[in-house]
XYZ file of C-alpha atoms in Angstrom:
178
model
C -56.012 -61.912 -154.327
C -55.633 -64.746 -151.862
C -57.059 -65.877 -148.460
C -55.241 -66.799 -145.281
C -56.659 -69.216 -142.753
C -55.523 -70.410 -139.334
C -56.090 -74.036 -138.440
C -57.417 -74.637 -134.922
C -55.478 -77.851 -134.567
C -52.145 -76.648 -135.916
C -52.721 -72.904 -135.479
C -52.412 -72.626 -139.207
C -53.405 -69.451 -140.955
C -54.688 -69.279 -144.511
C -53.812 -66.126 -146.362
C -56.170 -66.115 -149.351
C -56.078 -62.611 -150.712
C -52.426 -61.707 -150.681
C -51.308 -60.675 -154.178
C -49.069 -63.528 -155.245
C -46.005 -61.419 -155.893
C -46.170 -60.034 -152.328
C -46.410 -63.371 -150.558
C -42.694 -64.183 -150.338
C -41.911 -60.632 -149.246
C -44.648 -60.531 -146.574
C -43.768 -63.991 -145.267
C -40.128 -62.931 -145.155
C -41.055 -59.853 -143.108
C -43.361 -61.885 -140.830
C -40.468 -64.174 -140.009
C -37.950 -61.398 -139.317
C -37.242 -59.239 -136.310
C -38.335 -55.613 -136.554
C -34.719 -54.498 -136.990
C -34.286 -56.735 -140.040
C -37.430 -55.673 -141.908
C -35.674 -53.324 -144.319
C -33.960 -55.798 -146.637
C -35.502 -56.315 -150.066
C -36.648 -59.686 -151.316
C -37.534 -60.501 -154.910
C -41.130 -61.423 -155.621
C -42.602 -64.175 -157.738
C -46.103 -65.486 -158.386
C -47.427 -68.085 -155.973
C -48.221 -71.447 -157.506
C -50.131 -73.756 -155.175
C -49.808 -73.000 -151.479
C -46.962 -71.845 -149.287
C -46.487 -72.605 -145.607
C -44.507 -70.319 -143.331
C -43.811 -71.213 -139.705
C -43.583 -68.285 -137.320
C -42.591 -68.052 -133.689
C -44.267 -65.100 -132.029
C -43.253 -64.609 -128.402
C -42.560 -68.351 -128.077
C -45.892 -69.317 -129.682
C -45.980 -71.292 -132.934
C -48.127 -70.133 -135.862
C -48.162 -71.615 -139.364
C -49.329 -69.299 -142.134
C -50.768 -71.087 -145.170
C -50.788 -68.759 -148.157
C -53.131 -69.671 -150.984
C -52.884 -67.742 -154.249
C -55.756 -65.605 -155.462
C -55.938 -67.555 -158.698
C -56.792 -70.588 -156.565
C -60.022 -68.981 -155.311
C -62.193 -71.908 -156.424
C -60.401 -74.248 -153.993
C -60.110 -71.880 -151.021
C -63.077 -73.528 -149.262
C -61.141 -76.795 -149.037
C -58.806 -75.034 -146.564
C -61.512 -73.518 -144.339
C -62.233 -76.531 -142.139
C -60.722 -76.117 -138.669
C -59.531 -72.630 -139.547
C -59.119 -70.304 -136.592
C -58.228 -67.061 -138.391
C -58.103 -65.489 -141.825
C -55.843 -62.794 -143.206
C -57.306 -61.303 -146.364
C -54.893 -59.040 -148.240
C -56.043 -56.492 -150.809
C -53.865 -54.538 -153.240
C -54.614 -50.937 -152.204
C -52.777 -49.637 -155.272
C -55.049 -51.398 -157.765
C -58.500 -49.777 -157.901
C -59.498 -52.144 -160.724
C -59.207 -55.072 -158.312
C -61.348 -53.627 -155.515
C -64.715 -54.971 -156.665
C -63.372 -58.499 -157.229
C -61.596 -58.382 -153.857
C -64.777 -57.290 -152.114
C -66.778 -60.120 -153.681
C -64.121 -62.638 -152.647
C -64.075 -61.204 -149.124
C -67.855 -61.538 -148.858
C -67.595 -65.157 -150.015
C -64.956 -65.856 -147.360
C -67.014 -64.172 -144.631
C -70.140 -66.104 -145.585
C -68.410 -69.510 -145.510
C -69.964 -71.586 -142.719
C -66.638 -73.069 -141.480
C -65.299 -69.533 -140.943
C -68.214 -68.214 -138.869
C -66.134 -68.125 -135.683
C -62.790 -67.253 -137.317
C -61.118 -63.958 -136.517
C -60.465 -61.958 -139.689
C -57.718 -59.476 -140.493
C -58.138 -57.454 -143.670
C -54.872 -55.982 -144.906
C -54.746 -53.175 -147.424
C -51.262 -53.648 -148.857
C -48.917 -51.574 -151.036
C -49.365 -48.330 -149.157
C -45.767 -47.533 -150.117
C -46.798 -46.864 -153.729
C -47.671 -43.303 -154.761
C -50.923 -44.453 -156.389
C -52.374 -46.338 -153.393
C -55.900 -45.571 -152.241
C -56.189 -44.057 -148.781
C -57.784 -46.100 -146.031
C -60.837 -43.820 -146.164
C -61.206 -44.355 -149.941
C -60.802 -48.110 -149.914
C -63.013 -48.610 -146.846
C -65.674 -46.562 -148.616
C -65.399 -48.619 -151.819
C -65.626 -51.846 -149.809
C -68.419 -50.423 -147.633
C -66.279 -51.760 -144.823
C -68.463 -50.329 -142.056
C -71.435 -52.293 -143.424
C -69.360 -55.457 -143.806
C -68.042 -55.206 -140.246
C -71.483 -54.529 -138.778
C -73.107 -57.451 -140.642
C -70.333 -60.039 -140.380
C -70.482 -62.759 -137.756
C -66.701 -62.666 -137.408
C -64.527 -60.291 -135.447
C -62.865 -58.164 -138.169
C -59.745 -56.006 -137.893
C -58.407 -53.750 -140.655
C -54.780 -52.669 -141.147
C -52.674 -50.997 -143.814
C -49.342 -52.564 -144.744
C -46.425 -52.474 -147.105
C -44.851 -55.841 -147.784
C -42.041 -53.952 -149.512
C -40.842 -51.764 -146.650
C -42.432 -53.553 -143.673
C -44.843 -50.773 -142.695
C -47.632 -52.172 -140.532
C -46.173 -55.659 -140.266
C -45.477 -55.319 -136.530
C -49.209 -54.676 -136.136
C -49.859 -57.860 -138.134
C -47.526 -59.795 -135.829
C -49.363 -58.393 -132.795
C -52.700 -59.442 -134.344
C -51.325 -62.924 -135.066
C -50.119 -63.274 -131.493
C -53.417 -62.046 -130.059
C -55.637 -64.142 -132.321
C -53.650 -67.206 -133.306
C -50.821 -68.058 -130.952
C -51.458 -70.930 -128.569
């Protein structure tokens, strides 16, 4: 799990809940045209942070990916953050409770009170993934959305095959591009 945050000054996004092995693949897809989203990319664990610069309809966005294992230092990236992308492994039911707790911690962080938040349920390409109805129920997503101070959007994605990533790009453009 990892958080993503967007910096107001540099339009930088922190991606805190992206499973580390999916980060290079998702960043690769984010930086590609829709026609090029089918090529495979090997995955590897994220150590430290990764920065990916994107140009979305002539607007510049920098995505800062921070590995889930770095959860204790996520708050050091929240200052001046404009947006957060929080990615959850929808194919790992054992991770749901920990992901939900981390999401609640992110949403309750004072510096992120006005940040827009995108929650991505990833790995929908796997046969064992939980449906959106199941995972939203486990997260009690309706309660989270109604109680959160932030504007929250929810999408399903596959970093492997690119499903849903155009919707992510649209969200980035709408919420982060300057």
